Amino acid sequence: MQLQDGDLIFQDMDCGPLCDAIEAVTEGYNGNDFSHMGMVCHRNDTLYIIEAAGKAVRLNTLEKFSKNTSKPMYVGRLKKQYQKLIPQAIAFSLRQLGVPYDTEYVYNNGSYYCSELIYDAFKSANKNKPFFELFPMTYKRPGTQDFFPAWVEYYKKIGKPIPEGLPGCNPGGISTSNKIEIVGTL
């Protein structure tokens, strides 16, 4: 498959209980579980994935990005009428290189988690109007009022309250947007 600038790559990251909790609360495209995503950009004839991962927003090779998962990765492409936003979305994302990773998973706090970067990139490209949607985030097991133990432990460890109900986004939600088409797998 020929990847294009602005393609969004969704993956079911192998990162244990936190990824499992992220995947459990949002159904992705065709019922798939996605816990990570990045955006394709070419620089000097090299294909990179812009992602918020590890310690900061970074450029990664597709080969390294692919090592996060043992499952097929899905490629989302903006529908034709929206593709004019891609150059500005990429430019915004590249300006964020080095911005710290958002370990709190709270929208608009000066740091980025993976889908938050993509959300803001396309919001910026869309004249600062939301392009993808924000939804109230949940850290609870579906159908219960119980927080996932992994999230309870995680937020206790970082000394922050669980941001239940605050607006946010995740890879599964973006993968089902009516503004993109899933064009294949890698």
Short mmCIF file of N, CA and C in Angstrom, two decimals:
data_model
loop_
_atom_site.label_atom_id
_atom_site.label_comp_id
_atom_site.label_asym_id
_atom_site.label_seq_id
_atom_site.Cartn_x
_atom_site.Cartn_y
_atom_site.Cartn_z
N MET A 1 0.84 -1.18 0.00
CA MET A 1 0.00 0.00 0.00
C MET A 1 0.88 1.25 0.00
N GLN A 2 0.51 2.20 -0.82
CA GLN A 2 1.25 3.46 -0.94
C GLN A 2 0.71 4.44 0.10
N LEU A 3 1.51 4.74 1.11
CA LEU A 3 1.08 5.69 2.14
C LEU A 3 1.25 7.12 1.65
N GLN A 4 0.29 7.98 2.00
CA GLN A 4 0.33 9.38 1.59
C GLN A 4 0.44 10.27 2.81
N ASP A 5 1.01 11.46 2.60
CA ASP A 5 1.05 12.45 3.68
C ASP A 5 -0.36 12.63 4.24
N GLY A 6 -0.45 12.67 5.56
CA GLY A 6 -1.73 12.88 6.23
C GLY A 6 -2.49 11.61 6.53
N ASP A 7 -2.04 10.46 5.99
CA ASP A 7 -2.70 9.21 6.36
C ASP A 7 -2.55 8.99 7.86
N LEU A 8 -3.59 8.48 8.47
CA LEU A 8 -3.59 8.19 9.90
C LEU A 8 -3.45 6.69 10.08
N ILE A 9 -2.48 6.28 10.89
CA ILE A 9 -2.27 4.85 11.12
C ILE A 9 -2.73 4.53 12.53
N PHE A 10 -3.64 3.56 12.62
CA PHE A 10 -4.23 3.14 13.89
C PHE A 10 -3.67 1.77 14.25
N GLN A 11 -3.29 1.62 15.53
CA GLN A 11 -2.77 0.33 15.95
C GLN A 11 -3.30 -0.09 17.31
N ASP A 12 -3.37 -1.41 17.45
CA ASP A 12 -3.69 -2.05 18.71
C ASP A 12 -2.34 -2.30 19.38
N MET A 13 -1.92 -1.32 20.17
CA MET A 13 -0.59 -1.35 20.76
C MET A 13 -0.51 -2.43 21.84
N ASP A 14 0.60 -3.12 21.89
CA ASP A 14 0.82 -4.15 22.90
C ASP A 14 1.48 -3.51 24.12
N CYS A 15 0.66 -2.90 25.00
CA CYS A 15 1.27 -2.24 26.16
C CYS A 15 0.61 -2.65 27.48
N GLY A 16 -0.13 -3.75 27.46
CA GLY A 16 -0.66 -4.28 28.71
C GLY A 16 -1.97 -3.66 29.16
N PRO A 17 -2.19 -3.62 30.49
CA PRO A 17 -3.49 -3.23 31.05
C PRO A 17 -3.99 -1.84 30.66
N LEU A 18 -3.10 -0.86 30.53
CA LEU A 18 -3.57 0.48 30.15
C LEU A 18 -4.10 0.49 28.72
N CYS A 19 -3.39 -0.15 27.80
CA CYS A 19 -3.88 -0.22 26.42
C CYS A 19 -5.19 -1.00 26.37
N ASP A 20 -5.27 -2.08 27.13
CA ASP A 20 -6.51 -2.86 27.17
C ASP A 20 -7.67 -2.01 27.67
N ALA A 21 -7.42 -1.15 28.66
CA ALA A 21 -8.46 -0.28 29.21
C ALA A 21 -8.88 0.77 28.18
N ILE A 22 -7.92 1.35 27.45
CA ILE A 22 -8.24 2.33 26.41
C ILE A 22 -9.12 1.67 25.35
N GLU A 23 -8.73 0.47 24.94
CA GLU A 23 -9.46 -0.23 23.88
C GLU A 23 -10.87 -0.65 24.32
N ALA A 24 -11.04 -0.93 25.61
CA ALA A 24 -12.33 -1.42 26.10
C ALA A 24 -13.42 -0.37 26.09
N VAL A 25 -13.05 0.91 26.16
CA VAL A 25 -14.07 1.96 26.29
C VAL A 25 -14.50 2.57 24.96
N THR A 26 -13.82 2.27 23.88
CA THR A 26 -14.20 2.82 22.58
C THR A 26 -14.04 1.75 21.51
N GLU A 27 -15.08 1.58 20.73
CA GLU A 27 -14.99 0.66 19.62
C GLU A 27 -14.42 1.39 18.42
N GLY A 28 -13.40 0.81 17.82
CA GLY A 28 -12.80 1.39 16.63
C GLY A 28 -13.47 0.90 15.37
N TYR A 29 -12.92 1.29 14.25
CA TYR A 29 -13.41 0.91 12.94
C TYR A 29 -13.66 -0.60 12.86
N ASN A 30 -14.87 -0.97 12.41
CA ASN A 30 -15.26 -2.39 12.25
C ASN A 30 -15.05 -3.22 13.52
N GLY A 31 -15.19 -2.59 14.68
CA GLY A 31 -15.06 -3.32 15.95
C GLY A 31 -13.63 -3.58 16.37
N ASN A 32 -12.66 -3.01 15.66
CA ASN A 32 -11.25 -3.21 16.02
C ASN A 32 -10.89 -2.40 17.26
N ASP A 33 -9.88 -2.87 17.97
CA ASP A 33 -9.36 -2.16 19.14
C ASP A 33 -8.13 -1.37 18.74
N PHE A 34 -8.14 -0.07 19.05
CA PHE A 34 -6.99 0.78 18.76
C PHE A 34 -6.62 1.55 20.02
N SER A 35 -5.34 1.53 20.35
CA SER A 35 -4.86 2.27 21.51
C SER A 35 -3.76 3.27 21.16
N HIS A 36 -3.39 3.35 19.87
CA HIS A 36 -2.35 4.29 19.47
C HIS A 36 -2.57 4.68 18.02
N MET A 37 -2.09 5.88 17.68
CA MET A 37 -2.18 6.34 16.30
C MET A 37 -1.08 7.35 16.00
N GLY A 38 -0.81 7.54 14.74
CA GLY A 38 0.13 8.55 14.28
C GLY A 38 -0.25 8.99 12.88
N MET A 39 0.45 10.00 12.36
CA MET A 39 0.17 10.55 11.04
C MET A 39 1.41 10.46 10.15
N VAL A 40 1.19 10.06 8.91
CA VAL A 40 2.26 9.89 7.94
C VAL A 40 2.72 11.26 7.42
N CYS A 41 4.04 11.41 7.31
CA CYS A 41 4.60 12.57 6.61
C CYS A 41 5.93 12.17 5.99
N HIS A 42 6.15 12.67 4.79
CA HIS A 42 7.42 12.42 4.09
C HIS A 42 8.32 13.63 4.28
N ARG A 43 9.57 13.36 4.56
CA ARG A 43 10.59 14.42 4.64
C ARG A 43 11.83 13.91 3.94
N ASN A 44 12.29 14.68 2.96
CA ASN A 44 13.50 14.30 2.21
C ASN A 44 13.43 12.86 1.72
N ASP A 45 12.33 12.50 1.09
CA ASP A 45 12.12 11.16 0.51
C ASP A 45 12.06 10.04 1.55
N THR A 46 11.96 10.37 2.82
CA THR A 46 11.83 9.35 3.86
C THR A 46 10.44 9.45 4.47
N LEU A 47 9.81 8.30 4.67
CA LEU A 47 8.49 8.26 5.27
C LEU A 47 8.63 8.20 6.79
N TYR A 48 7.94 9.10 7.46
CA TYR A 48 7.93 9.12 8.93
C TYR A 48 6.50 9.07 9.44
N ILE A 49 6.38 8.69 10.69
CA ILE A 49 5.12 8.78 11.41
C ILE A 49 5.33 9.81 12.51
N ILE A 50 4.46 10.84 12.51
CA ILE A 50 4.48 11.81 13.60
C ILE A 50 3.59 11.24 14.68
N GLU A 51 4.13 11.13 15.89
CA GLU A 51 3.35 10.55 16.98
C GLU A 51 3.69 11.21 18.30
N ALA A 52 2.72 11.20 19.19
CA ALA A 52 2.97 11.57 20.58
C ALA A 52 3.10 10.24 21.31
N ALA A 53 4.30 9.94 21.71
CA ALA A 53 4.59 8.65 22.36
C ALA A 53 5.90 8.76 23.12
N GLY A 54 6.11 7.85 24.04
CA GLY A 54 7.34 7.89 24.82
C GLY A 54 7.35 9.13 25.70
N LYS A 55 8.35 9.97 25.54
CA LYS A 55 8.47 11.17 26.36
C LYS A 55 7.93 12.44 25.70
N ALA A 56 7.73 12.39 24.35
CA ALA A 56 7.38 13.63 23.65
C ALA A 56 6.82 13.35 22.26
N VAL A 57 6.37 14.40 21.61
CA VAL A 57 5.99 14.31 20.20
C VAL A 57 7.28 14.07 19.42
N ARG A 58 7.23 13.12 18.49
CA ARG A 58 8.45 12.74 17.78
C ARG A 58 8.12 12.24 16.38
N LEU A 59 9.17 12.16 15.57
CA LEU A 59 9.10 11.50 14.28
C LEU A 59 9.67 10.10 14.46
N ASN A 60 8.98 9.14 13.88
CA ASN A 60 9.44 7.77 14.00
C ASN A 60 9.39 7.14 12.61
N THR A 61 10.24 6.16 12.36
CA THR A 61 10.15 5.44 11.09
C THR A 61 8.96 4.49 11.18
N LEU A 62 8.42 4.12 10.04
CA LEU A 62 7.32 3.17 10.02
C LEU A 62 7.76 1.85 10.63
N GLU A 63 9.00 1.46 10.38
CA GLU A 63 9.52 0.20 10.93
C GLU A 63 9.46 0.22 12.47
N LYS A 64 9.94 1.30 13.07
CA LYS A 64 9.92 1.39 14.54
C LYS A 64 8.48 1.51 15.06
N PHE A 65 7.67 2.31 14.39
CA PHE A 65 6.27 2.47 14.78
C PHE A 65 5.55 1.12 14.77
N SER A 66 5.86 0.30 13.77
CA SER A 66 5.22 -1.01 13.61
C SER A 66 5.58 -1.99 14.73
N LYS A 67 6.68 -1.74 15.41
CA LYS A 67 7.12 -2.67 16.47
C LYS A 67 6.25 -2.59 17.72
N ASN A 68 5.32 -1.59 17.77
CA ASN A 68 4.42 -1.47 18.93
C ASN A 68 3.36 -2.55 18.96
N THR A 69 3.17 -3.26 17.85
CA THR A 69 2.04 -4.17 17.75
C THR A 69 2.40 -5.41 16.94
N SER A 70 1.68 -6.48 17.22
CA SER A 70 1.84 -7.70 16.44
C SER A 70 0.64 -7.89 15.51
N LYS A 71 -0.31 -6.96 15.58
CA LYS A 71 -1.55 -7.07 14.80
C LYS A 71 -1.51 -6.12 13.60
N PRO A 72 -2.39 -6.35 12.61
CA PRO A 72 -2.43 -5.43 11.46
C PRO A 72 -2.74 -4.01 11.91
N MET A 73 -2.13 -3.04 11.25
CA MET A 73 -2.42 -1.63 11.51
C MET A 73 -3.34 -1.15 10.40
N TYR A 74 -4.28 -0.30 10.75
CA TYR A 74 -5.25 0.21 9.79
C TYR A 74 -4.86 1.61 9.35
N VAL A 75 -5.07 1.89 8.06
CA VAL A 75 -4.71 3.19 7.49
C VAL A 75 -5.99 3.95 7.16
N GLY A 76 -6.13 5.12 7.77
CA GLY A 76 -7.26 6.01 7.49
C GLY A 76 -6.79 7.16 6.63
N ARG A 77 -7.58 7.51 5.63
CA ARG A 77 -7.23 8.61 4.74
C ARG A 77 -8.38 9.62 4.75
N LEU A 78 -8.05 10.89 4.88
CA LEU A 78 -9.08 11.91 4.83
C LEU A 78 -9.82 11.84 3.50
N LYS A 79 -11.14 12.03 3.57
CA LYS A 79 -11.94 12.08 2.35
C LYS A 79 -11.46 13.26 1.51
N LYS A 80 -11.64 13.12 0.21
CA LYS A 80 -11.09 14.07 -0.75
C LYS A 80 -11.38 15.54 -0.40
N GLN A 81 -12.60 15.81 0.03
CA GLN A 81 -12.97 17.21 0.30
C GLN A 81 -12.21 17.82 1.49
N TYR A 82 -11.55 16.99 2.29
CA TYR A 82 -10.82 17.49 3.46
C TYR A 82 -9.30 17.47 3.28
N GLN A 83 -8.83 16.89 2.18
CA GLN A 83 -7.38 16.69 2.03
C GLN A 83 -6.59 17.99 1.96
N LYS A 84 -7.25 19.09 1.64
CA LYS A 84 -6.55 20.39 1.61
C LYS A 84 -6.03 20.78 3.00
N LEU A 85 -6.56 20.17 4.05
CA LEU A 85 -6.11 20.47 5.41
C LEU A 85 -4.79 19.79 5.78
N ILE A 86 -4.41 18.80 5.01
CA ILE A 86 -3.25 17.97 5.39
C ILE A 86 -1.95 18.76 5.52
N PRO A 87 -1.56 19.59 4.55
CA PRO A 87 -0.28 20.31 4.71
C PRO A 87 -0.21 21.13 6.01
N GLN A 88 -1.29 21.82 6.35
CA GLN A 88 -1.28 22.62 7.58
C GLN A 88 -1.28 21.73 8.83
N ALA A 89 -1.98 20.59 8.76
CA ALA A 89 -1.99 19.67 9.90
C ALA A 89 -0.60 19.09 10.14
N ILE A 90 0.09 18.76 9.06
CA ILE A 90 1.47 18.25 9.20
C ILE A 90 2.38 19.35 9.74
N ALA A 91 2.26 20.55 9.20
CA ALA A 91 3.11 21.66 9.67
C ALA A 91 2.89 21.92 11.16
N PHE A 92 1.63 21.90 11.59
CA PHE A 92 1.32 22.07 13.02
C PHE A 92 2.00 20.97 13.83
N SER A 93 1.85 19.73 13.40
CA SER A 93 2.42 18.59 14.13
C SER A 93 3.94 18.69 14.23
N LEU A 94 4.58 19.09 13.14
CA LEU A 94 6.04 19.21 13.17
C LEU A 94 6.49 20.31 14.12
N ARG A 95 5.69 21.36 14.25
CA ARG A 95 6.03 22.41 15.23
C ARG A 95 5.91 21.91 16.66
N GLN A 96 5.22 20.80 16.87
CA GLN A 96 5.05 20.25 18.23
C GLN A 96 6.15 19.26 18.61
N LEU A 97 7.07 18.97 17.69
CA LEU A 97 8.15 18.02 18.01
C LEU A 97 8.83 18.44 19.31
N GLY A 98 8.98 17.51 20.22
CA GLY A 98 9.62 17.79 21.50
C GLY A 98 8.65 18.21 22.60
N VAL A 99 7.39 18.52 22.26
CA VAL A 99 6.40 18.85 23.29
C VAL A 99 6.20 17.58 24.13
N PRO A 100 6.20 17.69 25.45
CA PRO A 100 6.12 16.50 26.30
C PRO A 100 4.87 15.66 26.06
N TYR A 101 5.02 14.36 26.31
CA TYR A 101 3.89 13.43 26.24
C TYR A 101 2.94 13.74 27.39
N ASP A 102 1.65 13.68 27.12
CA ASP A 102 0.62 13.99 28.12
C ASP A 102 0.34 12.77 28.98
N THR A 103 1.06 12.66 30.07
CA THR A 103 0.89 11.51 30.97
C THR A 103 -0.40 11.57 31.78
N GLU A 104 -1.04 12.75 31.80
CA GLU A 104 -2.31 12.89 32.54
C GLU A 104 -3.52 12.56 31.67
N TYR A 105 -3.34 12.54 30.34
CA TYR A 105 -4.44 12.32 29.40
C TYR A 105 -5.56 13.34 29.61
N VAL A 106 -5.17 14.61 29.70
CA VAL A 106 -6.11 15.72 29.88
C VAL A 106 -5.95 16.64 28.68
N TYR A 107 -7.05 16.95 28.03
CA TYR A 107 -6.98 17.79 26.83
C TYR A 107 -6.55 19.21 27.17
N ASN A 108 -5.69 19.76 26.30
CA ASN A 108 -5.31 21.17 26.33
C ASN A 108 -4.55 21.58 27.60
N ASN A 109 -3.57 20.77 27.98
CA ASN A 109 -2.77 21.09 29.16
C ASN A 109 -1.29 21.31 28.84
N GLY A 110 -0.99 21.63 27.58
CA GLY A 110 0.39 21.92 27.20
C GLY A 110 1.23 20.72 26.85
N SER A 111 0.62 19.54 26.81
CA SER A 111 1.31 18.32 26.41
C SER A 111 0.33 17.51 25.55
N TYR A 112 0.83 16.45 24.91
CA TYR A 112 0.00 15.70 23.97
C TYR A 112 0.04 14.20 24.20
N TYR A 113 -1.14 13.57 24.14
CA TYR A 113 -1.21 12.11 23.93
C TYR A 113 -1.51 11.91 22.45
N CYS A 114 -1.44 10.69 21.97
CA CYS A 114 -1.42 10.45 20.51
C CYS A 114 -2.58 11.06 19.75
N SER A 115 -3.81 10.76 20.15
CA SER A 115 -4.95 11.27 19.38
C SER A 115 -5.19 12.76 19.62
N GLU A 116 -4.76 13.26 20.77
CA GLU A 116 -4.89 14.69 21.06
C GLU A 116 -4.05 15.51 20.08
N LEU A 117 -2.86 15.03 19.74
CA LEU A 117 -2.01 15.71 18.76
C LEU A 117 -2.72 15.78 17.42
N ILE A 118 -3.29 14.67 16.98
CA ILE A 118 -4.00 14.62 15.70
C ILE A 118 -5.22 15.54 15.73
N TYR A 119 -5.96 15.50 16.84
CA TYR A 119 -7.13 16.37 17.01
C TYR A 119 -6.73 17.84 16.84
N ASP A 120 -5.70 18.26 17.58
CA ASP A 120 -5.28 19.67 17.51
C ASP A 120 -4.68 20.03 16.15
N ALA A 121 -3.99 19.09 15.51
CA ALA A 121 -3.39 19.37 14.20
C ALA A 121 -4.47 19.70 13.18
N PHE A 122 -5.54 18.93 13.17
CA PHE A 122 -6.59 19.18 12.20
C PHE A 122 -7.50 20.33 12.63
N LYS A 123 -7.61 20.58 13.91
CA LYS A 123 -8.35 21.76 14.38
C LYS A 123 -7.61 23.02 13.92
N SER A 124 -6.30 23.04 14.09
CA SER A 124 -5.49 24.18 13.66
C SER A 124 -5.61 24.39 12.14
N ALA A 125 -5.52 23.29 11.39
CA ALA A 125 -5.61 23.37 9.93
C ALA A 125 -6.99 23.83 9.46
N ASN A 126 -8.01 23.59 10.29
CA ASN A 126 -9.40 23.92 9.97
C ASN A 126 -9.78 25.29 10.55
N LYS A 127 -8.83 26.23 10.51
CA LYS A 127 -9.04 27.60 11.00
C LYS A 127 -9.51 27.62 12.46
N ASN A 128 -8.92 26.72 13.25
CA ASN A 128 -9.18 26.62 14.70
C ASN A 128 -10.61 26.21 15.04
N LYS A 129 -11.28 25.55 14.08
CA LYS A 129 -12.59 24.97 14.35
C LYS A 129 -12.42 23.46 14.49
N PRO A 130 -13.09 22.83 15.46
CA PRO A 130 -12.94 21.37 15.61
C PRO A 130 -13.22 20.63 14.31
N PHE A 131 -12.37 19.67 14.01
CA PHE A 131 -12.51 18.83 12.82
C PHE A 131 -12.97 17.44 13.25
N PHE A 132 -12.21 16.83 14.15
CA PHE A 132 -12.66 15.59 14.79
C PHE A 132 -13.43 15.99 16.05
N GLU A 133 -14.04 15.01 16.72
CA GLU A 133 -14.87 15.32 17.89
C GLU A 133 -14.19 14.97 19.20
N LEU A 134 -14.51 15.76 20.22
CA LEU A 134 -14.14 15.43 21.60
C LEU A 134 -15.38 14.83 22.27
N PHE A 135 -15.15 13.87 23.14
CA PHE A 135 -16.21 13.22 23.89
C PHE A 135 -15.82 13.17 25.36
N PRO A 136 -16.79 13.06 26.27
CA PRO A 136 -16.42 12.87 27.68
C PRO A 136 -15.61 11.57 27.81
N MET A 137 -14.44 11.66 28.40
CA MET A 137 -13.58 10.49 28.56
C MET A 137 -14.07 9.67 29.75
N THR A 138 -13.90 8.36 29.63
CA THR A 138 -14.22 7.50 30.76
C THR A 138 -13.09 6.53 31.02
N TYR A 139 -12.93 6.26 32.27
CA TYR A 139 -11.87 5.35 32.74
C TYR A 139 -12.51 4.19 33.48
N LYS A 140 -13.80 4.01 33.26
CA LYS A 140 -14.58 2.97 33.94
C LYS A 140 -14.84 1.79 33.01
N ARG A 141 -14.98 0.62 33.64
CA ARG A 141 -15.33 -0.57 32.87
C ARG A 141 -16.71 -0.35 32.24
N PRO A 142 -16.87 -0.68 30.95
CA PRO A 142 -18.18 -0.49 30.31
C PRO A 142 -19.30 -1.18 31.09
N GLY A 143 -20.41 -0.46 31.25
CA GLY A 143 -21.58 -1.01 31.93
C GLY A 143 -21.49 -1.03 33.44
N THR A 144 -20.43 -0.41 34.00
CA THR A 144 -20.28 -0.39 35.46
C THR A 144 -19.92 1.03 35.91
N GLN A 145 -19.88 1.21 37.21
CA GLN A 145 -19.38 2.46 37.78
C GLN A 145 -17.97 2.27 38.35
N ASP A 146 -17.33 1.16 37.99
CA ASP A 146 -16.01 0.81 38.52
C ASP A 146 -14.90 1.24 37.59
N PHE A 147 -13.93 1.97 38.13
CA PHE A 147 -12.75 2.33 37.35
C PHE A 147 -11.92 1.08 37.08
N PHE A 148 -11.29 1.04 35.91
CA PHE A 148 -10.34 -0.03 35.64
C PHE A 148 -9.23 0.03 36.68
N PRO A 149 -8.88 -1.09 37.32
CA PRO A 149 -7.80 -1.07 38.31
C PRO A 149 -6.50 -0.48 37.77
N ALA A 150 -6.21 -0.70 36.48
CA ALA A 150 -4.97 -0.16 35.88
C ALA A 150 -4.97 1.36 35.93
N TRP A 151 -6.14 2.00 35.71
CA TRP A 151 -6.21 3.46 35.77
C TRP A 151 -6.11 3.95 37.21
N VAL A 152 -6.75 3.27 38.13
CA VAL A 152 -6.68 3.66 39.55
C VAL A 152 -5.21 3.67 39.99
N GLU A 153 -4.52 2.59 39.67
CA GLU A 153 -3.10 2.46 40.04
C GLU A 153 -2.25 3.52 39.33
N TYR A 154 -2.52 3.74 38.04
CA TYR A 154 -1.76 4.70 37.25
C TYR A 154 -1.88 6.11 37.82
N TYR A 155 -3.10 6.58 38.05
CA TYR A 155 -3.29 7.94 38.54
C TYR A 155 -2.82 8.11 39.97
N LYS A 156 -2.90 7.06 40.76
CA LYS A 156 -2.36 7.10 42.12
C LYS A 156 -0.84 7.30 42.06
N LYS A 157 -0.22 6.57 41.13
CA LYS A 157 1.24 6.63 40.96
C LYS A 157 1.70 8.03 40.54
N ILE A 158 0.93 8.70 39.65
CA ILE A 158 1.36 10.03 39.21
C ILE A 158 0.79 11.14 40.10
N GLY A 159 0.00 10.74 41.10
CA GLY A 159 -0.51 11.72 42.07
C GLY A 159 -1.54 12.68 41.51
N LYS A 160 -2.35 12.21 40.58
CA LYS A 160 -3.37 13.05 39.96
C LYS A 160 -4.73 12.37 40.06
N PRO A 161 -5.81 13.17 40.07
CA PRO A 161 -7.14 12.57 40.07
C PRO A 161 -7.46 11.99 38.68
N ILE A 162 -8.27 10.95 38.65
CA ILE A 162 -8.72 10.38 37.38
C ILE A 162 -9.61 11.43 36.71
N PRO A 163 -9.30 11.83 35.46
CA PRO A 163 -10.06 12.90 34.81
C PRO A 163 -11.37 12.41 34.17
N GLU A 164 -12.13 11.65 34.89
CA GLU A 164 -13.40 11.09 34.41
C GLU A 164 -14.32 12.21 33.92
N GLY A 165 -14.87 12.02 32.72
CA GLY A 165 -15.85 12.95 32.18
C GLY A 165 -15.30 14.18 31.48
N LEU A 166 -13.99 14.43 31.58
CA LEU A 166 -13.42 15.58 30.89
C LEU A 166 -13.39 15.30 29.38
N PRO A 167 -13.45 16.35 28.55
CA PRO A 167 -13.44 16.11 27.10
C PRO A 167 -12.09 15.58 26.63
N GLY A 168 -12.16 14.68 25.67
CA GLY A 168 -10.93 14.11 25.11
C GLY A 168 -11.26 13.30 23.87
N CYS A 169 -10.25 12.62 23.37
CA CYS A 169 -10.43 11.79 22.17
C CYS A 169 -9.53 10.58 22.30
N ASN A 170 -9.78 9.60 21.46
CA ASN A 170 -8.90 8.43 21.44
C ASN A 170 -8.85 7.85 20.03
N PRO A 171 -7.87 6.98 19.77
CA PRO A 171 -7.71 6.45 18.42
C PRO A 171 -8.95 5.73 17.89
N GLY A 172 -9.62 4.96 18.75
CA GLY A 172 -10.82 4.25 18.29
C GLY A 172 -11.87 5.21 17.78
N GLY A 173 -12.11 6.28 18.52
CA GLY A 173 -13.11 7.26 18.12
C GLY A 173 -12.76 7.94 16.81
N ILE A 174 -11.49 8.32 16.65
CA ILE A 174 -11.09 8.98 15.40
C ILE A 174 -11.19 8.00 14.23
N SER A 175 -10.92 6.71 14.46
CA SER A 175 -10.97 5.73 13.37
C SER A 175 -12.38 5.57 12.80
N THR A 176 -13.40 5.97 13.56
CA THR A 176 -14.78 5.85 13.09
C THR A 176 -15.34 7.18 12.56
N SER A 177 -14.51 8.20 12.48
CA SER A 177 -14.95 9.50 11.99
C SER A 177 -15.48 9.40 10.55
N ASN A 178 -16.55 10.13 10.27
CA ASN A 178 -17.08 10.15 8.91
C ASN A 178 -16.25 11.04 7.98
N LYS A 179 -15.16 11.58 8.47
CA LYS A 179 -14.29 12.43 7.66
C LYS A 179 -13.11 11.65 7.07
N ILE A 180 -12.99 10.39 7.47
CA ILE A 180 -11.91 9.55 6.92
C ILE A 180 -12.51 8.27 6.36
N GLU A 181 -11.70 7.62 5.53
CA GLU A 181 -12.03 6.28 5.03
C GLU A 181 -10.86 5.37 5.39
N ILE A 182 -11.16 4.18 5.86
CA ILE A 182 -10.11 3.20 6.08
C ILE A 182 -9.79 2.60 4.72
N VAL A 183 -8.54 2.78 4.28
CA VAL A 183 -8.16 2.40 2.91
C VAL A 183 -7.33 1.12 2.84
N GLY A 184 -6.99 0.55 3.99
CA GLY A 184 -6.23 -0.69 3.97
C GLY A 184 -5.54 -0.96 5.29
N THR A 185 -4.73 -2.01 5.28
CA THR A 185 -3.98 -2.40 6.47
C THR A 185 -2.51 -2.56 6.11
N LEU A 186 -1.68 -2.49 7.13
CA LEU A 186 -0.24 -2.72 6.98
C LEU A 186 0.15 -3.90 7.84
#
